[in-house]
Coordinates of C-alpha atoms in Angstrom, one line a residue:
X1 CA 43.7 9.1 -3.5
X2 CA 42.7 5.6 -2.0
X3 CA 40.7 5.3 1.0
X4 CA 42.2 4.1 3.8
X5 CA 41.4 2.6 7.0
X6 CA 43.0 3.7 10.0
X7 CA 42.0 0.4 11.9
X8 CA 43.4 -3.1 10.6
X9 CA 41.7 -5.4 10.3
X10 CA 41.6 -8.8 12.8
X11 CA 41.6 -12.4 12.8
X12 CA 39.7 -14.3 15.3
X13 CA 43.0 -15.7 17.3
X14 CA 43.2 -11.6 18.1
X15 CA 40.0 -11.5 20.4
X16 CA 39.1 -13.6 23.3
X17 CA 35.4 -13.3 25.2
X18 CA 34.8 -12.1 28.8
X19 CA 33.1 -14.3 31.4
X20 CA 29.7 -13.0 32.4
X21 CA 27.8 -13.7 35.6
X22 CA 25.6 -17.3 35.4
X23 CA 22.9 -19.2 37.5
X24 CA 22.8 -22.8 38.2
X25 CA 20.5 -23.4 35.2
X26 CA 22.9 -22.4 32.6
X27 CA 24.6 -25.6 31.6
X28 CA 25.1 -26.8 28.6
X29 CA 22.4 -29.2 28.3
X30 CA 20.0 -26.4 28.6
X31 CA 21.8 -24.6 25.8
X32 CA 20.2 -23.9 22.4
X33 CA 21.9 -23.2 19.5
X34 CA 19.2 -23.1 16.9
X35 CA 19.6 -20.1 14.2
X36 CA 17.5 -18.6 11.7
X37 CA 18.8 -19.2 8.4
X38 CA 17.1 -17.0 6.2
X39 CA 15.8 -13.8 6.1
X40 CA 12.6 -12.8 8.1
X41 CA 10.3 -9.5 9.2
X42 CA 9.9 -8.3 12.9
X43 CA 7.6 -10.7 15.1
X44 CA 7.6 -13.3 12.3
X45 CA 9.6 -16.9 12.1
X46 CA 11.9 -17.6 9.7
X47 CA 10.9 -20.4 7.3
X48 CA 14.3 -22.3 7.4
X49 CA 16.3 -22.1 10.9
X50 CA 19.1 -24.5 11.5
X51 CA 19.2 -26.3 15.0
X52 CA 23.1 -26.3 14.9
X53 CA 25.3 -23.0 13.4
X54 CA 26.7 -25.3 11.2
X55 CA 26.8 -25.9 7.7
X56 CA 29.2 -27.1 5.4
X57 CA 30.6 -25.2 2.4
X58 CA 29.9 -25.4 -1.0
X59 CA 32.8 -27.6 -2.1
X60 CA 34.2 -30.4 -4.0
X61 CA 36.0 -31.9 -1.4
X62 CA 33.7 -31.2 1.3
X63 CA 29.6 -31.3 0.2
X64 CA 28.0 -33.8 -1.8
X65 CA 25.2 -36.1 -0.6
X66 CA 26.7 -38.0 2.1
X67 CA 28.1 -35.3 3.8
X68 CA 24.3 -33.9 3.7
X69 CA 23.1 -36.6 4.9
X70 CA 25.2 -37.1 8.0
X71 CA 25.0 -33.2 8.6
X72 CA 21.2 -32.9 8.9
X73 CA 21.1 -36.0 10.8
X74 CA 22.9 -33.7 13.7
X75 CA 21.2 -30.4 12.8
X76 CA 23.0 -28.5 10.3
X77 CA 23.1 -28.2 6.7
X78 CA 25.4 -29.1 3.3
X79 CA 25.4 -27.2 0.6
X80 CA 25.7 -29.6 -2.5
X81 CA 29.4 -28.1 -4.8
X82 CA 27.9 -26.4 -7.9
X83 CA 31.3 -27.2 -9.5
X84 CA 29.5 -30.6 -11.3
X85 CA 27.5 -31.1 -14.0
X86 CA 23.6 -29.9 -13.1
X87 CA 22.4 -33.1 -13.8
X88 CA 25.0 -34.7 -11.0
X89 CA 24.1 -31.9 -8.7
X90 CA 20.9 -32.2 -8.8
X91 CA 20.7 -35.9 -8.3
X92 CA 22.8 -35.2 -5.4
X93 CA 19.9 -33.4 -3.9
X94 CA 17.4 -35.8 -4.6
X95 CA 19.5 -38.4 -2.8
X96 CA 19.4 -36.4 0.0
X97 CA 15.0 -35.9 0.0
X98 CA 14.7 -39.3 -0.3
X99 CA 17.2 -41.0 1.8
X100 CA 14.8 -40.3 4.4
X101 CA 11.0 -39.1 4.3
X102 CA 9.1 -41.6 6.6
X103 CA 7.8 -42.9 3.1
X104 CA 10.3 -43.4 0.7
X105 CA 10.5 -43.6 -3.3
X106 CA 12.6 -46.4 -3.9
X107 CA 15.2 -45.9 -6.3
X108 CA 16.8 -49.4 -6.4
X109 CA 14.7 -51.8 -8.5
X110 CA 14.9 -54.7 -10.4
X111 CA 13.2 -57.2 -12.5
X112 CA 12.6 -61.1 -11.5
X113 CA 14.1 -62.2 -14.6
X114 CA 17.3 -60.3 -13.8
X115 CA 20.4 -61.7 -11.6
X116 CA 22.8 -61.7 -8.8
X117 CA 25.0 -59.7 -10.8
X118 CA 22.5 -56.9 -11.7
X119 CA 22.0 -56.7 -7.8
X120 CA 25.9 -56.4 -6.7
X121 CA 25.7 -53.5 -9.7
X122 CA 23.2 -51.9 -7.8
X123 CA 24.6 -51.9 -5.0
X124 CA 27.1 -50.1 -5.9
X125 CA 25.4 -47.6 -7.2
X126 CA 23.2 -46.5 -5.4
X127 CA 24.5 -47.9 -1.7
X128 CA 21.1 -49.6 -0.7
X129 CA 21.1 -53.0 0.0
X130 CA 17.0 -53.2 0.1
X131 CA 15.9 -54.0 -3.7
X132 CA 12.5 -54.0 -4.7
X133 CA 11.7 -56.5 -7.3
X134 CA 8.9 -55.3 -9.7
X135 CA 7.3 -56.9 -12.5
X136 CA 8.8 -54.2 -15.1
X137 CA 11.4 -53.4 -12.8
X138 CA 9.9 -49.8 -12.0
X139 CA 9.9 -47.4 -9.4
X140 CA 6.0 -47.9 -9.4
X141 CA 5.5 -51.7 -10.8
X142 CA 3.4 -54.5 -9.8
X143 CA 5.6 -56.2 -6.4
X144 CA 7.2 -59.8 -6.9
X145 CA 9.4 -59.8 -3.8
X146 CA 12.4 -57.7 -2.2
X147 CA 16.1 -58.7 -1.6
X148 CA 18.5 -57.7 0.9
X149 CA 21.5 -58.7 2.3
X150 CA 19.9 -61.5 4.1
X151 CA 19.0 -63.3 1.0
X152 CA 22.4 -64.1 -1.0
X153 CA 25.8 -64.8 -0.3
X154 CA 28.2 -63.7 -2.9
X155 CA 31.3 -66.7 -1.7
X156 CA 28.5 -69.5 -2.3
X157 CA 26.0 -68.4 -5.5
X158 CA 26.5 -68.2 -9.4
X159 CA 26.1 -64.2 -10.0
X160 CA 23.9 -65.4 -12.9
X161 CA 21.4 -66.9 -10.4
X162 CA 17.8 -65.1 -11.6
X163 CA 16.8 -62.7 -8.9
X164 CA 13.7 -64.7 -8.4
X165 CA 15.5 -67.8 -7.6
X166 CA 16.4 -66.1 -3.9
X167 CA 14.3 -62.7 -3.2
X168 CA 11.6 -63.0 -1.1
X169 CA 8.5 -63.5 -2.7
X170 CA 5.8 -61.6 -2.1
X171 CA 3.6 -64.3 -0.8
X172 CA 6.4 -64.1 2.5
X173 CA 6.2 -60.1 3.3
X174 CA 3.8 -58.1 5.0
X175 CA 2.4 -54.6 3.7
X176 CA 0.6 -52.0 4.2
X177 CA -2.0 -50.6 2.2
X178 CA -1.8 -47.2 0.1
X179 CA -3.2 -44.8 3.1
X180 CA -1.5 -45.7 5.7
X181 CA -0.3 -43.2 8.0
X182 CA 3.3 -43.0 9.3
X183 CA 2.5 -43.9 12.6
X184 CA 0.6 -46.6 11.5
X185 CA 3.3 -48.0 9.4
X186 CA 5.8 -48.0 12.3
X187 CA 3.4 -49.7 14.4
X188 CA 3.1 -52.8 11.6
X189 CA 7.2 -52.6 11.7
X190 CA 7.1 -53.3 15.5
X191 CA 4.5 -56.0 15.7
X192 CA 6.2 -58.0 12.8
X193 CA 9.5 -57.3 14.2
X194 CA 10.3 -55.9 10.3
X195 CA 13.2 -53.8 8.7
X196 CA 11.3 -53.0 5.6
X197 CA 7.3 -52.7 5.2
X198 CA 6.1 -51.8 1.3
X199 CA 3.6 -49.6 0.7
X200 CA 1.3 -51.0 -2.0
X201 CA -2.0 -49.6 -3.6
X202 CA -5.2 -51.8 -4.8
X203 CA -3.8 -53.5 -7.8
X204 CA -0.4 -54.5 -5.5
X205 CA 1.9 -51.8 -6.9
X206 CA 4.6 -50.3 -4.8
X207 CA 3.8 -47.0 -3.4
X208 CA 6.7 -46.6 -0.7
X209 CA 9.3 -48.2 1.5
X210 CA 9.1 -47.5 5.3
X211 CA 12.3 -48.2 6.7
X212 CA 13.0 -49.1 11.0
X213 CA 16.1 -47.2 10.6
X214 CA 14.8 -44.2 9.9
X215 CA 12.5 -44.6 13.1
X216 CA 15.3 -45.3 15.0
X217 CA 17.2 -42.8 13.3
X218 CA 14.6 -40.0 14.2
X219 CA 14.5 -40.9 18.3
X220 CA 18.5 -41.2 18.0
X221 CA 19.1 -38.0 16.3
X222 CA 16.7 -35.8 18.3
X223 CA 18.1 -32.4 16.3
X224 CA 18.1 -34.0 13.3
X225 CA 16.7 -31.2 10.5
X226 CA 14.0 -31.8 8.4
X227 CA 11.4 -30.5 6.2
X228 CA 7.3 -31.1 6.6
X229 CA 8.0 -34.0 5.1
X230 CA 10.5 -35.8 7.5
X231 CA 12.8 -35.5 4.5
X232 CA 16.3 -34.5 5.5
X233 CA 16.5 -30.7 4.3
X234 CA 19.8 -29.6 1.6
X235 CA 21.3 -26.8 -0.1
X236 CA 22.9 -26.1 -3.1
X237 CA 25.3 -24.1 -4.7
X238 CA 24.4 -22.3 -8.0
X239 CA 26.8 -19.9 -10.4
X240 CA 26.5 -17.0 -12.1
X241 CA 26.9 -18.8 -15.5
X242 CA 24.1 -21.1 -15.6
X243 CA 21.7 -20.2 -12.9
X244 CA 18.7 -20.1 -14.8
X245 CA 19.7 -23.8 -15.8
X246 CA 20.8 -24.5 -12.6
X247 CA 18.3 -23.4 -10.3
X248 CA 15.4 -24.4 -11.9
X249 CA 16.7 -28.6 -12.4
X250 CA 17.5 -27.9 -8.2
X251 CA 14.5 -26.5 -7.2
X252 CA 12.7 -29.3 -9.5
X253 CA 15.0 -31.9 -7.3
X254 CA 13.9 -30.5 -4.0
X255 CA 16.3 -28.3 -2.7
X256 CA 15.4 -26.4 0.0
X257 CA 18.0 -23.5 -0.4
X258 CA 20.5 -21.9 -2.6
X259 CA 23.2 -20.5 -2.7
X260 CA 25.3 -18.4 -5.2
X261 CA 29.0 -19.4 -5.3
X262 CA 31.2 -16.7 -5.7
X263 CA 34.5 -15.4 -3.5
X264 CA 33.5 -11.6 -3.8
X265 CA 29.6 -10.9 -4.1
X266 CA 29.3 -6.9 -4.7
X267 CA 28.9 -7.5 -8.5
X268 CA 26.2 -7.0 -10.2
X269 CA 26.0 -10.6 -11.4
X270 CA 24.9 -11.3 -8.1
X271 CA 22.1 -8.7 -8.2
X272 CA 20.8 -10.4 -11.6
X273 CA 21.1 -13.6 -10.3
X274 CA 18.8 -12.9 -7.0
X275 CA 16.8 -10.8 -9.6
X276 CA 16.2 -13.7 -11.9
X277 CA 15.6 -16.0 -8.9
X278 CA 12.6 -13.6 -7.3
X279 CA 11.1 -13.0 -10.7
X280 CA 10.6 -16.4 -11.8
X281 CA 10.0 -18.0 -8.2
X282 CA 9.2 -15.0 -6.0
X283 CA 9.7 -16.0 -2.7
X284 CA 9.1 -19.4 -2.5
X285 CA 12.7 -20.2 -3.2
X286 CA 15.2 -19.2 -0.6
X287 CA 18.8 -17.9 -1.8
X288 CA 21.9 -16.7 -0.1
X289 CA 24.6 -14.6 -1.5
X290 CA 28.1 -13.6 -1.1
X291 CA 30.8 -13.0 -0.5
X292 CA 31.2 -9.7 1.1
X293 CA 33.4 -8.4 3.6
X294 CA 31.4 -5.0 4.5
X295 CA 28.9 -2.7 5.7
X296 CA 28.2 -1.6 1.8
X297 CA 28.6 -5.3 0.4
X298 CA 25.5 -6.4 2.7
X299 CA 23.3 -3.4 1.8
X300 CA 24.0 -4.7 -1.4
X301 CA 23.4 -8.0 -1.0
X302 CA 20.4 -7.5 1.3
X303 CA 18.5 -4.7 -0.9
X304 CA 18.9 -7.1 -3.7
X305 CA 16.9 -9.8 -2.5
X306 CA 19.5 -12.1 -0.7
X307 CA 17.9 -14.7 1.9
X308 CA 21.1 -14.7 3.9
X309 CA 24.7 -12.8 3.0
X310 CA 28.2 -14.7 3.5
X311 CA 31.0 -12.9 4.7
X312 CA 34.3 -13.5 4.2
X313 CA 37.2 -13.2 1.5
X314 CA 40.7 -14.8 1.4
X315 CA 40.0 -16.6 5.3
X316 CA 39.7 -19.8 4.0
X317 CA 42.7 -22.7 4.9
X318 CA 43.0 -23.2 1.0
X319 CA 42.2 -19.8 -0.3
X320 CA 44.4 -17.7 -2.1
X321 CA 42.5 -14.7 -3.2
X322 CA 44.5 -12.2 -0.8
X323 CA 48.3 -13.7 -1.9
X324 CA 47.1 -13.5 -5.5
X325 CA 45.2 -10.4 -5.9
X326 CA 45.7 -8.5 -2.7
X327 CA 41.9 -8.4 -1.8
X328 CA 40.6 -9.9 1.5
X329 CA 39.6 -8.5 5.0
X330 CA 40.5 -10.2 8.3
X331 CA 37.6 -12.8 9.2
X332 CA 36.6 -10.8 13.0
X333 CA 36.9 -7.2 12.0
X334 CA 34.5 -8.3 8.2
X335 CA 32.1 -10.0 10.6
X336 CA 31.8 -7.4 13.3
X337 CA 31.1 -4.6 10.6
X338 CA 29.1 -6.4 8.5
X339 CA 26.8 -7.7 12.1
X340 CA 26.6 -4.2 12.5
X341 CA 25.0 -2.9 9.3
X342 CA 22.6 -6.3 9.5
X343 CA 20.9 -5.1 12.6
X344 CA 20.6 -1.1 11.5
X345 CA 19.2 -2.6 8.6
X346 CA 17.1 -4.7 10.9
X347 CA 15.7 -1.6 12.8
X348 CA 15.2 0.3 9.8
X349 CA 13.3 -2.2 7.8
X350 CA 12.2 -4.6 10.1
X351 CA 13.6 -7.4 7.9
X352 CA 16.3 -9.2 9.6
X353 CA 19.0 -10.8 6.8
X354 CA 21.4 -13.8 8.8
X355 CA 24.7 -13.5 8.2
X356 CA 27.3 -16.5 7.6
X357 CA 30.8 -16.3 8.6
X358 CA 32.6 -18.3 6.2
X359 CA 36.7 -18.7 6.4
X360 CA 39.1 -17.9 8.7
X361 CA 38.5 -20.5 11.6
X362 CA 40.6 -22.1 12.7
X363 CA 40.3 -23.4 15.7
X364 CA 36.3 -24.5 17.5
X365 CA 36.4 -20.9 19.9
X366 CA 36.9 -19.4 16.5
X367 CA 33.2 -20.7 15.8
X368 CA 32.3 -19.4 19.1
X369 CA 33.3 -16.1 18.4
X370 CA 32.1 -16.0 15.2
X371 CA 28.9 -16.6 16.8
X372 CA 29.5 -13.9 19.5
X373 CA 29.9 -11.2 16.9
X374 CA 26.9 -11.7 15.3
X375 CA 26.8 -14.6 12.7
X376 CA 24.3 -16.7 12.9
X377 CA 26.1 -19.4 11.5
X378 CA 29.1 -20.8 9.8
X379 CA 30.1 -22.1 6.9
X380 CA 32.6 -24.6 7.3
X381 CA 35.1 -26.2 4.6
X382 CA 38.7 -27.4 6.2
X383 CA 36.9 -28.5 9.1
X384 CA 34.6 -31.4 7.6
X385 CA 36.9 -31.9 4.9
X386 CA 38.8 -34.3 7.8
X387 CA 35.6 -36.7 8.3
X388 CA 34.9 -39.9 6.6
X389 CA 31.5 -38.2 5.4
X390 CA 33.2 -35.7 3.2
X391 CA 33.8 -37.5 -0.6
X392 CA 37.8 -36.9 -1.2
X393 CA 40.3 -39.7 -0.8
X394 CA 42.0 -41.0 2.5
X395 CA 45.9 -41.4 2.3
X396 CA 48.8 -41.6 3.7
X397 CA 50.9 -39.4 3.6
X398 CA 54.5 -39.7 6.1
X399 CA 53.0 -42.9 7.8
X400 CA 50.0 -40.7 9.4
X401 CA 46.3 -40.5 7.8
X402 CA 45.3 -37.8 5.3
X403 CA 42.1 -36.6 3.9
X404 CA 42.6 -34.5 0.4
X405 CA 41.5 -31.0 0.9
X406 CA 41.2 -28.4 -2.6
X407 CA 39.7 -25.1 -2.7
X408 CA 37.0 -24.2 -5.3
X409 CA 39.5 -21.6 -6.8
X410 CA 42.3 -24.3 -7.9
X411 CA 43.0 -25.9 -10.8
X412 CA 41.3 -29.2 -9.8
X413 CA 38.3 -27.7 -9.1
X414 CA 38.0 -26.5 -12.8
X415 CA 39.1 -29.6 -14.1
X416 CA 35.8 -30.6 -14.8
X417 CA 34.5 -27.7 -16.7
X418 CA 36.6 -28.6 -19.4
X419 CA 34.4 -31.1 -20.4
X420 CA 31.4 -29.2 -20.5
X421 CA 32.8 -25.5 -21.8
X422 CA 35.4 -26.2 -24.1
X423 CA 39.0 -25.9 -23.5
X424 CA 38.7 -21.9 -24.9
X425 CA 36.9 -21.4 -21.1
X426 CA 38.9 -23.5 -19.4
X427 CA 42.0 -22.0 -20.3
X428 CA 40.7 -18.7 -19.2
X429 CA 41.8 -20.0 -15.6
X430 CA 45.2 -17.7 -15.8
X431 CA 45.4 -17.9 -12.1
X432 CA 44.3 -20.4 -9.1
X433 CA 43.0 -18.9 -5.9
X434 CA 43.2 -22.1 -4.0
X435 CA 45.8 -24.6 -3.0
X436 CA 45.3 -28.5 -3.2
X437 CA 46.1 -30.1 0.0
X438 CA 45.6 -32.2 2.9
X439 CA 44.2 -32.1 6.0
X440 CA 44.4 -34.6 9.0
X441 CA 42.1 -37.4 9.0
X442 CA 39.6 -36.9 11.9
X443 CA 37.7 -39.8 11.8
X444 CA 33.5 -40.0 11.8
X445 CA 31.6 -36.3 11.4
X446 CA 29.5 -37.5 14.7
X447 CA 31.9 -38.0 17.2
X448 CA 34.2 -35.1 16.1
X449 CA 31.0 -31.9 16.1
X450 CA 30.1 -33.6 19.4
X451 CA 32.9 -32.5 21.0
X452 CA 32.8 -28.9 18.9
X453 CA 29.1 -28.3 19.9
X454 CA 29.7 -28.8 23.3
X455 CA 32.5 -26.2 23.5
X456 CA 30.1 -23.7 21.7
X457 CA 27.6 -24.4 24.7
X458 CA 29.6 -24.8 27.3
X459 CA 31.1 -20.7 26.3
X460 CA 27.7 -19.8 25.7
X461 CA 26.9 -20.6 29.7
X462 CA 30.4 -19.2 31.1
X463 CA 28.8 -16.0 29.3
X464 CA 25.4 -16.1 31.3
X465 CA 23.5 -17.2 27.5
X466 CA 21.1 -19.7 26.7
X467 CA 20.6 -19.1 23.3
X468 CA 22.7 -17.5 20.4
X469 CA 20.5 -14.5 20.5
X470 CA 21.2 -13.7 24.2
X471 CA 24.8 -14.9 23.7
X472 CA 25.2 -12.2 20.9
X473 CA 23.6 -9.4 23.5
X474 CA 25.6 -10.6 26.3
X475 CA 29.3 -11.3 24.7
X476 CA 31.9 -9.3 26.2
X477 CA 35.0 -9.1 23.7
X478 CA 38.3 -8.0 24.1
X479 CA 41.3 -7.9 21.7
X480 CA 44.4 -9.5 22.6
X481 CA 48.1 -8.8 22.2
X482 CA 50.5 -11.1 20.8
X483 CA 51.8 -12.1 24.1
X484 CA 48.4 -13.4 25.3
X485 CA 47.8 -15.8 22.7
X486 CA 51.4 -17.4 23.6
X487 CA 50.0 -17.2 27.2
X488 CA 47.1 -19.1 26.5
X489 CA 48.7 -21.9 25.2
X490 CA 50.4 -24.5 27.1
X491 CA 53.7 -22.9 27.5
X492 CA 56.8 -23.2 30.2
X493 CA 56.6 -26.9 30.5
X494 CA 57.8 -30.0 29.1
X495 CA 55.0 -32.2 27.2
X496 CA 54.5 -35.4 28.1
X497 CA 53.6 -36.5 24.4
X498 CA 57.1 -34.9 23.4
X499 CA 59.3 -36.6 25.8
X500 CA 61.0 -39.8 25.6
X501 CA 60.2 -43.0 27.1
X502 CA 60.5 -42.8 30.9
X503 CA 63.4 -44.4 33.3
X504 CA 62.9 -47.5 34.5
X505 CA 63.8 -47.7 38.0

């Protein structure tokens, strides 16, 4: 006979937190919300923490280089969709390291011989609008001069105009020579009033770009995570098809975690991916597995080498797994076990294995309480799917403003494996377990986690915490009945927003 259990399992709108007692210094500017985000021992530091609980999930319509960008800027974390080519995912990633690194590679070059054309062409590919013009037109050539926007205007020039007929020559900008520090280089940007200083060694080859913007950048964005080398820091997705492939062209690329992509993680794929990944790297390169929605899943997960462990089946917005194959577990009661099972695993081995809560919010107090039952972060798909960051389409769709929204486990997702495993594999798909959708367009990813972040804070303080830590040992949480949610809502009036136009007296 089955096992059964004699509780069922909850959703997050089925719990609501307790105040606690708090002094005049817990406000939410005073509030941390940095997280470890991989695995560490007793009295050590973790060698990858996020500075927001936040990252974004590994997903088509969700994560791919912008999105990464724009989330480190505020402290969290993308991890690049897996569902791609290798060689697209992993140029993803090294978009990422060098959009900014104090000293950056530049990747948009061109010859002087070449034209106005080849530099609208760039453009587009590559979104920079600072060109380097080299000799042989190479990442490393001798410098002729540098073009930006300032030096064209597309309404008034012949697109075959040479490049050298209107860059500016290098005779006109001022460098820096190959050993100058960063600070140094900054300080040369502000004398001369500069956007752009090169880098160049002895024989006047370009070494690096040092860009204002990202000084300005850095001071604006004051959480803003990065590696030791200023570079903004980016995960990746990996299968359990080609991970040997996979990881190995993302480590080479620079990302600075992974993470295996699957909707139920107590297999022992997993195990010989995380096997294959500490045997050929050890444990210099960080991974995190899933998903799992128990006490036995994470021992699983965490005896097998995992960095962190994701939690969560069927929760997700567009996920189908529990309508299609009757497997799932609700989001709170998954994450309160499994939180459970990490820290007795914590106090018997000293090793302490975040956890991810990923699905099944909903609403920004589900973060919060996702947080207060012991993740240490979130993975997040619905919710940044609405930004302008996040690479699926805008439309409209019955006069109001749409962002496309599909889950990893749907038909359009797989689309592009056809292409690269033969329509046998692809055809193999004999069920979707995820829905294409839309969500509502919310505008810029800044403006929007603003608002969420400060919620998390603000709870944190009505609960007498400082830090995610003490919130987690603090939290007071009691389930709800169905009558309490209704009574938390706005309810028993008329809203304003609902009502007609008023009388005119």
């Amino acid at each position: 006979m089955a096992y059964f259990y004699e509780e069922p399992s909850r959703t997050f709108n089925e719990y609501l937190l307790i105040p606690n007692y708090s002094s005049a210094d817990c406000i939410p500017a005073n509030a941390s919300l940095r997280t470890p985000l991989v695995k560490f021992r007793r009295g050590g530091e973790p060698s990858l923490s996020l500075n927001i609980p936040l990252v974004s999930a590994v997903m088509q319509s969700v994560s791919d280089d912008v999105m990464a960008i724009a989330l480190a800027k505020e402290g969290g974390l993308s991890f690049i969709y897996a569902s791609q080519p290798i060689e697209a995912q992993a140029a993803m990633v090294r978009r990422v390291k060098d959009y900014k690194a104090g000293f950056v590679l530049s990747d948009s070059n061109l010859r002087p011989d070449q034209t106005l054309a080849d530099i609208l062409a760039l453009k587009e590919r590559t979104g920079h609008s600072t060109v380097a013009v080299t000799d042989d037109g190479s990442q490393n050539g001798r410098l002729i001069g540098i073009v930006t926007g300032r030096d064209y205007r597309v309404t008034r020039m012949d697109e075959n105009t040479p490049v050298r007929e209107f860059m500016t020559p290098i005779e006109k900008i001022v460098s820096a020579p190959e050993g100058t520090t960063l600070k140094e280089a900054n300080n040369i940007i502000w004398d001369h009033k500069l956007n752009t200083l090169p880098v160049l060694d002895a024989e006047g080859r370009l070494i690096a770009l040092v860009f204002r913007k990202d000084y300005t950048s850095n001071k604006e964005n004051l959480l803003e995570l990065t590696d030791s080398l200023k570079r903004y820091v980016v995960g990746a997705g990996i299968n359990t098809r080609d991970y040997k492939e996979r990881a190995a062209a993302l480590v080479e690329a620079g990302a600075d975690v992974l993470c295996v992509d699957s909707s139920e993680g107590f297999t022992e794929w997993q195990k010989i991916v995380l096997s294959h990944i500490r045997e050929t790297y050890g444990d210099s390169v960080k991974v995190g597995a899933g998903n799992i929605v128990d006490r036995d899943g994470f021992l699983f997960l965490a005896e097998s080498g995992a960095d962190f462990v994701k939690v969560g089946i069927g929760g997700g917005s567009i996920c189908i797994t529990r309508e299609m194959k009757g497997i799932g577990r609700g989001q709170a009661t998954a994450v309160i076990e499994v939180s459970r099972a990490r820290d007795e695993y914590f106090e018997k081995t000293g090793i302490y294995v975040p956890i991810c809560s990923d699905g099944g919010i909903v609403h920004d107090y589900h973060m919060t309480l996702a947080l207060a039952m012991g993740s240490d972060f979130c993975m997040l798909g619905r919710y940044f799917a609405r930004f302008d960051e996040s690479p699926s389409n805008k439309v409209i769709v019955g006069g109001n403003y749409m962002k496309e929204y599909w889950g990893e486990g749907s038909l359009r997702a797989r689309n592009w494996q056809r292409y690269d495993l033969g329509e046998a594999e692809f055809r193999q798909l004999a069920f979707e377990e995820g829905v294409d959708s839309y969500v509502p367009y919310a505008g810029s990813l800044h403006d929007n986690l603003g608002i969420t972040l400060h919620k998390i804070r603000s709870t944190m303080c009505n609960c007498g915490a400082l830090t995610l830590q003490e919130f987690q040992k603090k939290a007071r949480i009691t389930p709800v009945s169905s009558m309490s949610i209704v009574e938390g809502g706005a309810h028993d009036v008329y809203l304003k927003d609902n009502m007609g136009m008023p009388i005119k007296k």
